[in-house]
Each structure stands twice: as C-alpha cells, then as structure tokens.
XYZ file of C-alpha atoms in Angstrom:
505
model
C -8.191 114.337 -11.829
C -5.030 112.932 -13.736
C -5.064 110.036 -11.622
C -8.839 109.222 -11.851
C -8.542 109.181 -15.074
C -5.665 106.613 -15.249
C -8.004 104.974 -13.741
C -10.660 104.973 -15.244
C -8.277 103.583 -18.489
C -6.950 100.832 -16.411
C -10.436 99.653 -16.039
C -10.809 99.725 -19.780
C -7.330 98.540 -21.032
C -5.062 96.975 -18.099
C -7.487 95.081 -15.899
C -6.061 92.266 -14.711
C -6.841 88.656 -16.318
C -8.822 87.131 -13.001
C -10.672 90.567 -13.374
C -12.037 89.615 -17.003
C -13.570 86.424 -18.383
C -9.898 85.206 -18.829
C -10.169 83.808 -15.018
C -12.812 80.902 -16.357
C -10.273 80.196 -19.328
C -7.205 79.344 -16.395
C -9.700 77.617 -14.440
C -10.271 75.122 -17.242
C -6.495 75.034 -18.043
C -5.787 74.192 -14.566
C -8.382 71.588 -14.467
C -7.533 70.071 -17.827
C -3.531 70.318 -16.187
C -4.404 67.332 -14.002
C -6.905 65.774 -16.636
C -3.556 63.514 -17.991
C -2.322 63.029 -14.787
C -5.704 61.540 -13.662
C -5.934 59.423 -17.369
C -2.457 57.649 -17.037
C -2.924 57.504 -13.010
C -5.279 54.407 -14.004
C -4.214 52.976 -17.042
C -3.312 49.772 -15.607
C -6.652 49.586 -13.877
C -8.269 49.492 -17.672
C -5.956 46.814 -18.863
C -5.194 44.707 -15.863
C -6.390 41.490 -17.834
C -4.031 42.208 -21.044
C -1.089 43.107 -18.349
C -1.372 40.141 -16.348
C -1.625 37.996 -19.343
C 1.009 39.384 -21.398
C 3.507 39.855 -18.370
C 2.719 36.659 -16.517
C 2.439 38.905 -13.471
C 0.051 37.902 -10.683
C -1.990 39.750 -8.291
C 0.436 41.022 -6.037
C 2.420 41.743 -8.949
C -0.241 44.242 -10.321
C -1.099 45.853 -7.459
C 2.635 46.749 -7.003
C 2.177 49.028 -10.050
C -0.043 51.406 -7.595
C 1.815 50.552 -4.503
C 5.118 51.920 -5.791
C 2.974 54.855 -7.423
C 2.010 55.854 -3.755
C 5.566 54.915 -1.812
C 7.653 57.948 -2.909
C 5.233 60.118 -1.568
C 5.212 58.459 1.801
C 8.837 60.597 2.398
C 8.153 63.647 0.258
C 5.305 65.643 2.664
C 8.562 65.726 5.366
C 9.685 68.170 3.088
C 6.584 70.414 2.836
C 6.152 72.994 0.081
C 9.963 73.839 0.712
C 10.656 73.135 -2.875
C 7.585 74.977 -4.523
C 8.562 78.124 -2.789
C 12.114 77.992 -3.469
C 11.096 77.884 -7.179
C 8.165 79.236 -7.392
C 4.777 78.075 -8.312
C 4.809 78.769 -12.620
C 8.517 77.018 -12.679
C 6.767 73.873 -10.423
C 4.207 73.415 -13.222
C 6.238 73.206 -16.015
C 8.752 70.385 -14.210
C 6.611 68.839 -12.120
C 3.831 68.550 -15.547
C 7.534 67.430 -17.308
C 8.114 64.629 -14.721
C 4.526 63.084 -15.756
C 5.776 63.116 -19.181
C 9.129 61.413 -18.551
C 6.880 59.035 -16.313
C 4.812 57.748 -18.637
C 7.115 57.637 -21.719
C 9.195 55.096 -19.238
C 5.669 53.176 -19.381
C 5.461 53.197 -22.767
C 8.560 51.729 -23.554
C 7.969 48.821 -20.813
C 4.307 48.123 -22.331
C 6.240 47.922 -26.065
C 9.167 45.700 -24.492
C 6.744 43.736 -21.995
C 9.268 44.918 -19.165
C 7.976 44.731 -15.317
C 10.795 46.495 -14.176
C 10.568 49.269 -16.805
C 6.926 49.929 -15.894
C 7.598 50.256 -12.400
C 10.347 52.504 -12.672
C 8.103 55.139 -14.720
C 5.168 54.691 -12.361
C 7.142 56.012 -9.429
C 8.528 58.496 -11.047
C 5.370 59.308 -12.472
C 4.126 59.386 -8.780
C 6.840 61.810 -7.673
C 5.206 64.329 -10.603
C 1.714 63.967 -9.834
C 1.785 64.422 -6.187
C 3.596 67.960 -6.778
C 1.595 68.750 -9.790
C -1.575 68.390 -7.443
C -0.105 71.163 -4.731
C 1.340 73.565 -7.533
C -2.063 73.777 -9.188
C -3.654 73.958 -5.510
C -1.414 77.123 -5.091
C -1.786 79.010 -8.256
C -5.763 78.767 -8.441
C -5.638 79.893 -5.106
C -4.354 82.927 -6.049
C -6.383 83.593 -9.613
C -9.649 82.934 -7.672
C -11.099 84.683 -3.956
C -13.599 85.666 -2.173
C -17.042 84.103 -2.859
C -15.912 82.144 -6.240
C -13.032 79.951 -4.261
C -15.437 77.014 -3.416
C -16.732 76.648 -7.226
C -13.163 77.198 -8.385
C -12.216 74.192 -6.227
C -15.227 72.073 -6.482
C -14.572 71.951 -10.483
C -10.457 71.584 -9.830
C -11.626 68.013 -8.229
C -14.482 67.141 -10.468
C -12.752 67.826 -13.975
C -9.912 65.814 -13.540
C -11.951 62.297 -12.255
C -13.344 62.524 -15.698
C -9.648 61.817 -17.001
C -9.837 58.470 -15.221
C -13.617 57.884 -16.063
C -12.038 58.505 -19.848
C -9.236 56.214 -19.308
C -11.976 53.249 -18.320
C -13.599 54.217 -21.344
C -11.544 54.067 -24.293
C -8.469 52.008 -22.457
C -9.717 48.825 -23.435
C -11.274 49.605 -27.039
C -8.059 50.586 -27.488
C -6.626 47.948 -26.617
C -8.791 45.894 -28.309
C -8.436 47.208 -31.374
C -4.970 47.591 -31.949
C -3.651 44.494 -29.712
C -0.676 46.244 -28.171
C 0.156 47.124 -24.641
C 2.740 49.629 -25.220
C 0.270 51.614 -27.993
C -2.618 51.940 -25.497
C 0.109 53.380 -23.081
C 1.123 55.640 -26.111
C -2.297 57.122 -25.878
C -2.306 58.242 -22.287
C 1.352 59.664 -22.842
C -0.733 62.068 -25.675
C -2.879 62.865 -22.873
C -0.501 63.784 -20.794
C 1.160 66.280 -23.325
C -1.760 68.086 -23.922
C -2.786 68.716 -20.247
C 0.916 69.691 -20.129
C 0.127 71.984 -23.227
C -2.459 73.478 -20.868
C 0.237 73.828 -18.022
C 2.144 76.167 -20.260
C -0.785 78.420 -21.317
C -1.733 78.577 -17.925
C 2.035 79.919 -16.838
C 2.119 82.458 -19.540
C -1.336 83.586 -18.435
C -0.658 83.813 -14.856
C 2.796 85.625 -15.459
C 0.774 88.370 -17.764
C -1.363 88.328 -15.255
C 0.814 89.252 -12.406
C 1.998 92.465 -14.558
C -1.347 93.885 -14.815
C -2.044 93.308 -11.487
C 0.589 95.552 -10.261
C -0.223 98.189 -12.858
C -3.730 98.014 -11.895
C -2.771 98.393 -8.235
C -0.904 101.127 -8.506
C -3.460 102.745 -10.698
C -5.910 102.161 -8.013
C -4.453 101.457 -4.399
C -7.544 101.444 -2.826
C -8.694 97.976 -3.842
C -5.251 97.108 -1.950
C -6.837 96.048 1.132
C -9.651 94.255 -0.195
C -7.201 92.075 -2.246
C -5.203 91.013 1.170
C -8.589 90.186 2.391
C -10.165 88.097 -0.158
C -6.898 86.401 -0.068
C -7.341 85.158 3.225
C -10.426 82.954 2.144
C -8.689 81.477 -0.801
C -5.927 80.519 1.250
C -8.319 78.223 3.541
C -9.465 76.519 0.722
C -6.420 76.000 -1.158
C -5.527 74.063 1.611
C -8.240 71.448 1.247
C -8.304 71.222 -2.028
C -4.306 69.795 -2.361
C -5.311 67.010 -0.409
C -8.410 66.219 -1.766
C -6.404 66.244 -5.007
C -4.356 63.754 -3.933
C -2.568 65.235 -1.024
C 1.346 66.156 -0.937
C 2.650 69.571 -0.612
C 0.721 73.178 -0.751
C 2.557 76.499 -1.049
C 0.874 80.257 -1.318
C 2.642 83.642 -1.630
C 3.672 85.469 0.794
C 0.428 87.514 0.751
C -0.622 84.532 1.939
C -2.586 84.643 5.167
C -4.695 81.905 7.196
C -8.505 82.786 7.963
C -9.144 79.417 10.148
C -9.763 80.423 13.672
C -9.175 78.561 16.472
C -12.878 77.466 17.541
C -12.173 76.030 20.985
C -14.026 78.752 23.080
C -11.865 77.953 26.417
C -8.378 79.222 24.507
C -8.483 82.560 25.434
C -5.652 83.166 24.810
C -5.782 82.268 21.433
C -8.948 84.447 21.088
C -7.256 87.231 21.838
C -4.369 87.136 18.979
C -5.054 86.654 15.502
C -4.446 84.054 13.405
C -0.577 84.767 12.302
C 0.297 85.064 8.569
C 1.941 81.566 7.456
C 2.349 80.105 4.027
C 0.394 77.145 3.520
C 2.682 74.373 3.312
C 1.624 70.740 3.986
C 4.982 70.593 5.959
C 5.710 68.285 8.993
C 6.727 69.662 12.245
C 7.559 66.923 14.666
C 7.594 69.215 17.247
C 4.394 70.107 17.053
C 2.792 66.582 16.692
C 2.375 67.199 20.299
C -0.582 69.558 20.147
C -2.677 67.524 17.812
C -5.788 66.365 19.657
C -7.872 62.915 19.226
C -10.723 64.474 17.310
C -7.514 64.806 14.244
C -5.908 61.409 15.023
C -9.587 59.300 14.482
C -10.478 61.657 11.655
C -7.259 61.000 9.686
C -7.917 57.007 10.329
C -11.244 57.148 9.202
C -10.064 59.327 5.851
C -6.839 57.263 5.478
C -9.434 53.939 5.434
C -11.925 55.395 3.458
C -9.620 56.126 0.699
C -8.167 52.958 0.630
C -11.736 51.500 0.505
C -12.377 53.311 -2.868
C -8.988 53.505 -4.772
C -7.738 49.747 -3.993
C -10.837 48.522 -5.363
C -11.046 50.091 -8.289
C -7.407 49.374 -8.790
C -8.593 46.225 -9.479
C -12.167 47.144 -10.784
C -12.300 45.635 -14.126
C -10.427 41.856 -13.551
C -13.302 42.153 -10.474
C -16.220 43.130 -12.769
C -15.169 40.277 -15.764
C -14.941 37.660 -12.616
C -18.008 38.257 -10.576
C -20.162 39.461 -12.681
C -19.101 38.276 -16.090
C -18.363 41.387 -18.084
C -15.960 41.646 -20.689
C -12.611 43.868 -20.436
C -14.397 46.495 -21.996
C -18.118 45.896 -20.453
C -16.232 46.757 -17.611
C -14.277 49.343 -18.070
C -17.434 51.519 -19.118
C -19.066 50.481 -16.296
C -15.863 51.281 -14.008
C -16.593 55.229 -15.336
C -19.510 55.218 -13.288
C -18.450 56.252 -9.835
C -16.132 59.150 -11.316
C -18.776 60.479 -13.471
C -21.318 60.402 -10.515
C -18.672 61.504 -7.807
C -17.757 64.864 -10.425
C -21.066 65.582 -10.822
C -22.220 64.952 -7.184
C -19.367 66.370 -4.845
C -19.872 70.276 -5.191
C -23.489 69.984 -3.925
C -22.560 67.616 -1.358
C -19.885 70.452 -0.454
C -22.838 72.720 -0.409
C -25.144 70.875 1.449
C -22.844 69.900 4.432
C -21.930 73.358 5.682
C -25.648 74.259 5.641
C -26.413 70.670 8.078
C -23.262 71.856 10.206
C -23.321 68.387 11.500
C -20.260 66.832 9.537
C -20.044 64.363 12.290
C -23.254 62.245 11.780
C -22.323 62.752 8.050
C -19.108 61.131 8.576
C -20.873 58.232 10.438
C -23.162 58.070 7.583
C -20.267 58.203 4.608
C -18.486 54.896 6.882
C -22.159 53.419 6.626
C -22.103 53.830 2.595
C -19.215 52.128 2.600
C -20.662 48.689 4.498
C -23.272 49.060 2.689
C -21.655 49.099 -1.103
C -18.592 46.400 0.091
C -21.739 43.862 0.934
C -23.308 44.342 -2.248
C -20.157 43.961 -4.199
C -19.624 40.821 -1.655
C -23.124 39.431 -2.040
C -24.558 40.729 -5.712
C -23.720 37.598 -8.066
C -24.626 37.188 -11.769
C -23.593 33.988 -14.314
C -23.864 36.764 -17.089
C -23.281 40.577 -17.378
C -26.257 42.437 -15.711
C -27.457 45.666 -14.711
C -27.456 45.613 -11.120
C -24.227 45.376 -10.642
C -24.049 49.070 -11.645
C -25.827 49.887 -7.938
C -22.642 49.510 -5.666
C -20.348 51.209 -8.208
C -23.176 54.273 -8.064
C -22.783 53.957 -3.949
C -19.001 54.072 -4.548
C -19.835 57.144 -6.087
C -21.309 58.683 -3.441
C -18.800 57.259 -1.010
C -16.012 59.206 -3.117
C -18.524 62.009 -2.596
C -18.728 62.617 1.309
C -14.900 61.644 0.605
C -14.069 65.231 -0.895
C -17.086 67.408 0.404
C -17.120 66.450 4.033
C -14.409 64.480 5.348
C -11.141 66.391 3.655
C -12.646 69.480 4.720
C -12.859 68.751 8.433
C -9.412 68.552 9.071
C -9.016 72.258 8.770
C -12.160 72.637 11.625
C -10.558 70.038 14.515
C -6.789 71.967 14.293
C -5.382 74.899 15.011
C -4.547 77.907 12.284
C -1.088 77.443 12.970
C -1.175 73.611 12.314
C -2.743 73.037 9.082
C 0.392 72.683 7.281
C 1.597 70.237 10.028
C -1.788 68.110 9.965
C -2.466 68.050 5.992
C 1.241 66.762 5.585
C 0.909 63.978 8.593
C -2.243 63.132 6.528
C -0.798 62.806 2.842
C 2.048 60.074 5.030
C -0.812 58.308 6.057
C -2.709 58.711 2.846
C -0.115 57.164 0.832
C 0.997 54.487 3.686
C -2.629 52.655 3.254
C -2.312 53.241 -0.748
C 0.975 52.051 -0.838
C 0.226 48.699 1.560
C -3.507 47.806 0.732
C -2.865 47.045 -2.694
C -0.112 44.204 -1.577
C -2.796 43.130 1.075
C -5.851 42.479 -1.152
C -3.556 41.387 -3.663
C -1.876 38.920 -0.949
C -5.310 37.635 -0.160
C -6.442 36.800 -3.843
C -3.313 34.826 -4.446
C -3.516 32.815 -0.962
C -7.052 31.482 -2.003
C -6.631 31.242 -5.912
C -6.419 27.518 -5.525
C -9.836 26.132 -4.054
C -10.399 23.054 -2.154
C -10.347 20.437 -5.315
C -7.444 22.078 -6.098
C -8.338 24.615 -9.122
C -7.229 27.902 -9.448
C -10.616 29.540 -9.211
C -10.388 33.740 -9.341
C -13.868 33.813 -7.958
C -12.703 32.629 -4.634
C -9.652 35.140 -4.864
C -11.950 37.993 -5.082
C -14.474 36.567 -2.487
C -11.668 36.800 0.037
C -10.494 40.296 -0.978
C -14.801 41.467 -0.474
C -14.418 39.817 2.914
C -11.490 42.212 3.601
C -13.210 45.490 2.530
C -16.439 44.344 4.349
C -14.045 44.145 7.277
C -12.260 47.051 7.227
C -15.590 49.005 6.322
C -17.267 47.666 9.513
C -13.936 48.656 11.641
C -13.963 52.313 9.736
C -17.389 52.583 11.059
C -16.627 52.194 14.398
C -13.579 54.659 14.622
C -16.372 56.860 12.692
C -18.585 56.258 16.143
C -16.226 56.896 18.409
C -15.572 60.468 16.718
C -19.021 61.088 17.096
C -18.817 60.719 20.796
C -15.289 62.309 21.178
C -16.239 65.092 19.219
C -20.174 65.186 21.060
C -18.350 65.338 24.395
C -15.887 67.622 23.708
C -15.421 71.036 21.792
C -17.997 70.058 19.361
C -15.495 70.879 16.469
C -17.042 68.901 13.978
C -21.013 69.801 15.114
C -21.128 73.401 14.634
C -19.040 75.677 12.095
C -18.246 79.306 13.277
C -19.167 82.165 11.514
C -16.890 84.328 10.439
C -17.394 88.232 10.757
C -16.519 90.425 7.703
C-alpha cells in the first residue's frame, strides 16, 4: 500500500520530462540545435557573387570553401562514436555546438579582412563541429523519444533544420545588399549559430533533469522497467538513420542501447537462431569486417554517395547558376534557391511514410535516379533572357530528389546489412559521403573554369555552367544505371530491398 501510493505521487509530481509535454519542447530544441549549423553551412552559397567579386577568387576557388568543409570528415568516421562515449552525449553538445561557434567567428573575421585563407580555416573547423553535432543530437533524441513516436521525432530532426539553409537563401543576400559588407552578413549567421547553441544548453539541462526523474520514477515503479529496454530497441534503429541522413559522421547510444534490425536473409540459420547482440550504435569502421559486406550495400552506397553529390554541389553553386542562366538577381535567386528545402521539409516524412507501406524501395530507388535525369536536363535545357517562372520546376524536382534522398535511400542501408554491421556500414558510408562532397565541388568547379573562355575568345559564364549541366546530366544517367543493376541484384537475390520483415512484439 505504501509503495502504491509512492506511486501514485510519482505520477503526479516526479514523472519524468519525455513522460510530460516537456518531450515536444527538447524536440524543438534539438531541432533548432542544428538550425545554425544548417544557416552558416550555406552562407557562401547566398553570397557567392559578392565573394568572388570581392576576393577575386574563381570557381575552383569557391567551391574549395565546401570541399575543405567536407575533407576533415573524410578521416573522422575511422574513429566511430569513440569520442562521444568517452564523454558523453550532454558534454558533446556543448563542445561540439562551441566548435560551430569558433568556426564561424574565424569566418567572420576573414569576410571583414577579405582573407581566403582565414575563411577556409574556419570552414573546416566549422566542418569538424557540425559533423559531431549531427551524431550527438542523433544520440540524445534517441533516447528522449521510443516506441511509436521515433519516426516523427526523426522526420522533424531532418526537416527543421533545412529550413536554416532555406533561411540563409532568404535573407543572405538582402543582407548583404543592404549593408554592403561581407564580414557583417557572416556576423549574422554567427548570431544564428549562438542561439541554436542557446538551445543546445537548454536542451542539456533538460535532459540531465530528466535523467534524475527517470531513475526516481523507476524505482517508484519497476515494472515499466522492461518496457523501457524494449521501446529502446526501436529508437536505437532509427537513431541510426537519422545521423546520416543528418549529415552522416559518428552515432553513439547508451549502454541500454540495443539493436532491433534482424538479419532478413532466410538461409542464415544460424543467425536466426541467436538474437541480435546488444551493441552501441557507433558509425565506427571495422576493416575487418569489410569482408562480409555484400553487393546489394556496395551499389547502394554509390548510388547514395552520387545522389548527394547531385543535390548539394549544385546548389553550392545555386545562385551564381540562377543570375547566369536564367537572369535573376543575387537575391531573385536566393529566394528561389529556398525552394527545394522548403519542399524537401515539408515532403520527406510522408515520403518516409509512404515507402514502407509500397515495400518496394528498390523500384523507388530506380525512380529517385530517374528524378534526378530528369531535373539535371531541365536545368541543362530550360533557358530564359530574363527572370521567369519556370525555372522554379527543376528546383521543385530537386526537392523531391532530396526527398527519396532521406525517406528511402538512407534508410535502406540498415535493411541490406547485418545487425552487427550497421556501425561498420553507416561509417564506410559518411567516408564516401564526404569523398564525393569533398571532390565534386573541385570537379564542376574545374569544368566551369576550363570553358570560361569561348571560341572568340570571351570569358562567357554561360558556357562555364553549360559544361558543369553536361556533367550532372552525366553522372545522373550513370547513377541510374548502378540504380538498375541494384534492382536486378537485389530481384535475384535475397530480395532485401523488395520486402520489409515484420517484426513480432
């Protein structure tokens, strides 16, 4: 009787925040966390005209400004979530959300002092921040939300934080226009980046309060023990897609911690037999066990690793394209850049929805490569003299491109590996993730400045970009036919990717 009712006053005075309404409230901290990061990710995209001008920098130049964003993080999945669980998950947020800030002052002060050098310096270290920032916040939502709320929890972590870039396209250039300085537009993102790192710190002291009234309210009721460990299970399959479709680097989870992916190939029967082991999720390499990845993984990560650097490459270099082909002005442009964020937030948790109810993600991964020919040929063919409307169709396909991105191809990586591999396969694929967004911008920019100068001898930009459409045509076409062959691999094989398993309660 005493103990029921210390229950029944727990309930009423010590329930847990992710029991109460305060769960929503860190949801929208942790989205608003990478809102900053996603703002001062693309600054340069917003200003490229003013930053080429003013620093006499040329394509290659520019596009080095996102290349050296991306290389760091080439080397850090080796290391896995080692360093998030040697210092915990609340201690990650507050450096890692500190690293962005030290980033982007460095920015600042190059845009005020017109220094290449300086700028590149704070962009990679911003990179080194971001990357990390993007698995801590995987791992601590991970553990605020489970069971049946994970996959809204982790639809809105995505969504939220494009709108930071669709913001940046925005106002960038007003700004820019208005007040005539590079360094004070910069200024404005570094704000940004304060207050999502504001929200960092509310979101720590919330989880840590959090984690005391859990364990009060767990010993006050020990029965709800076992339905914790298994709701946890669930929200430890999804934290694992969502780091990487965050832009991928490490994941870490408690030690509660424990995978629900089964192996689905039905001849294993061995693995059958054994359940899936507890592991924490960490997008960590193991070379040893590169061994036991199949094809179905190695053509999927090619045809994600291409598909991303169809959509970010681009847009690196969005608004110069835009004022070029189509005649817009700096900012014309960069509100017409915000489309395929907006449309990709408010598009990719139904698309999510949707694709586990077709349970054929492999014809929808065809169909995403298709998308992709289909919006590089407009951009390629689609010409105006003067600003005009239909240009705004391809960057709505991009949309949906980014779409399929997040919903279906990210999530199929957990379906075509093993339980035990995930960390293994998600870290292989942020290397290879940042490989093609380190490289492709110094390949498109390459191309623009090897046919500036037209046969009369002019430099003519339109020709520059013509070559760099031919390119993403090109690589579009090839990403469709790895996307084919994936088909048949996976049609002629375990079927992975054509049918999902149900999972028994």
């Amino acid at each position: 009787m005493q103990l029921e009712k210390s229950s029944k006053q727990s309930f009423l005075f010590q329930l847990p925040y992710q029991k109460t309404w305060v769960l929503w409230l860190a949801l929208a901290l942790a989205c608003f966390l990478l809102f900053g990061d996603a703002y001062a990710f693309d600054n340069p995209m917003a200003l490229q005209s003013t930053i080429q001008t003013e620093m006499n920098l040329n394509n290659v130049q520019f596009n080095m400004l996102y290349s050296i964003y991306s290389a760091p993080n080439i080397i850090l999945p080796f290391f896995g979530g080692i360093l998030i669980d040697k210092i915990g998950v609340r201690v990650s947020i507050l450096i890692f959300s500190s690293i962005l800030i030290l980033g982007q002052s460095i920015v600042v002060i190059g845009g005020y002092s017109l220094s290449y050098g300086t700028m590149l310096a704070g962009r990679c270290i911003f990179g080194i921040g971001s990357e990390s920032l993007n698995a801590a916040q995987a791992a601590i939502m991970s553990q605020w939300f489970q069971g049946g709320q994970v996959s809204l929890a982790l639809g809105l972590c995505l969504s939220i934080p494009k709108l930071g870039s669709a913001l940046n396209s925005l106002v960038s250039p007003q700004i820019q226009a208005n007040h005539g300085e590079l360094g004070f537009t910069f200024l404005v993102g570094l704000f940004i980046v304060i207050f999502s790192w504001g929200c960092g710190l509310a979101l720590i002291y919330l989880d840590k309060k959090n984690e005391e009234l859990m364990k009060i309210w767990k010993e006050l009721n020990p029965e709800e023990g076992n339905h914790e460990i298994k709701d946890t299970k669930e929200a430890q399959n999804s934290a694992q897609e969502m780091s990487l479709q965050i832009r991928k680097s490490e994941s870490t989870e408690s030690d509660r911690s424990v995978s629900l992916l089964e192996d689905e190939d039905d001849d294993d029967e061995d693995d059958e037999k054994e359940e899936a082991p507890v592991h924490e999720a960490k997008e960590e390499i193991k070379l040893s066990d590169l061994k036991h990845l199949d094809g179905s993984y190695w053509i999927l990560s090619c045809i994600i690793m291409l598909s991303e650097a169809l959509f970010v490459p681009f847009l690196d270099n969005g608004n110069a394209f835009f004022q070029v082909k189509f005649g817009f002005s700096q900012q014309s442009a960069g509100v017409l850049l915000t489309i395929p964020y907006v449309f990709a937030a408010c598009v990719t948790p139904f698309v999510g929805i949707y694709s586990d109810k077709i349970r054929q993600r492999s014809l929808l991964i065809v169909l995403t490569t298709v998308i992709f020919i289909i919006t590089h040929l407009c951009l390629l063919l689609i010409y105006c003299d003067s600003a005009c409307g239909v240009s705004a169709l391809p960057l709505l396909s991009l949309g949906i491109c980014y779409s399929f991105y997040s919903a279906i191809l990210i999530p199929s990586i957990p379906l075509v590996v093993k339980s035990q591999m995930i960390g293994t396969a998600f870290g292989l694929l942020g290397v290879m993730q940042n490989t093609a967004l380190a490289l492709f911008p110094l390949i498109t920019g390459s191309l623009y400045n090897s046919h500036l100068i037209n046969e009369e001898g002019q430099v003519d930009p339109f020709q520059g970009y013509l070559y760099q459409s031919y390119f993403f045509v090109g690589v579009s076409c090839f990403n469709f036919v790895i996307a084919i062959s994936l088909y048949v691999f996976d049609k002629n094989g375990s079927k992975k990717l054509s049918r999902l398993k149900s999972k028994s309660k």
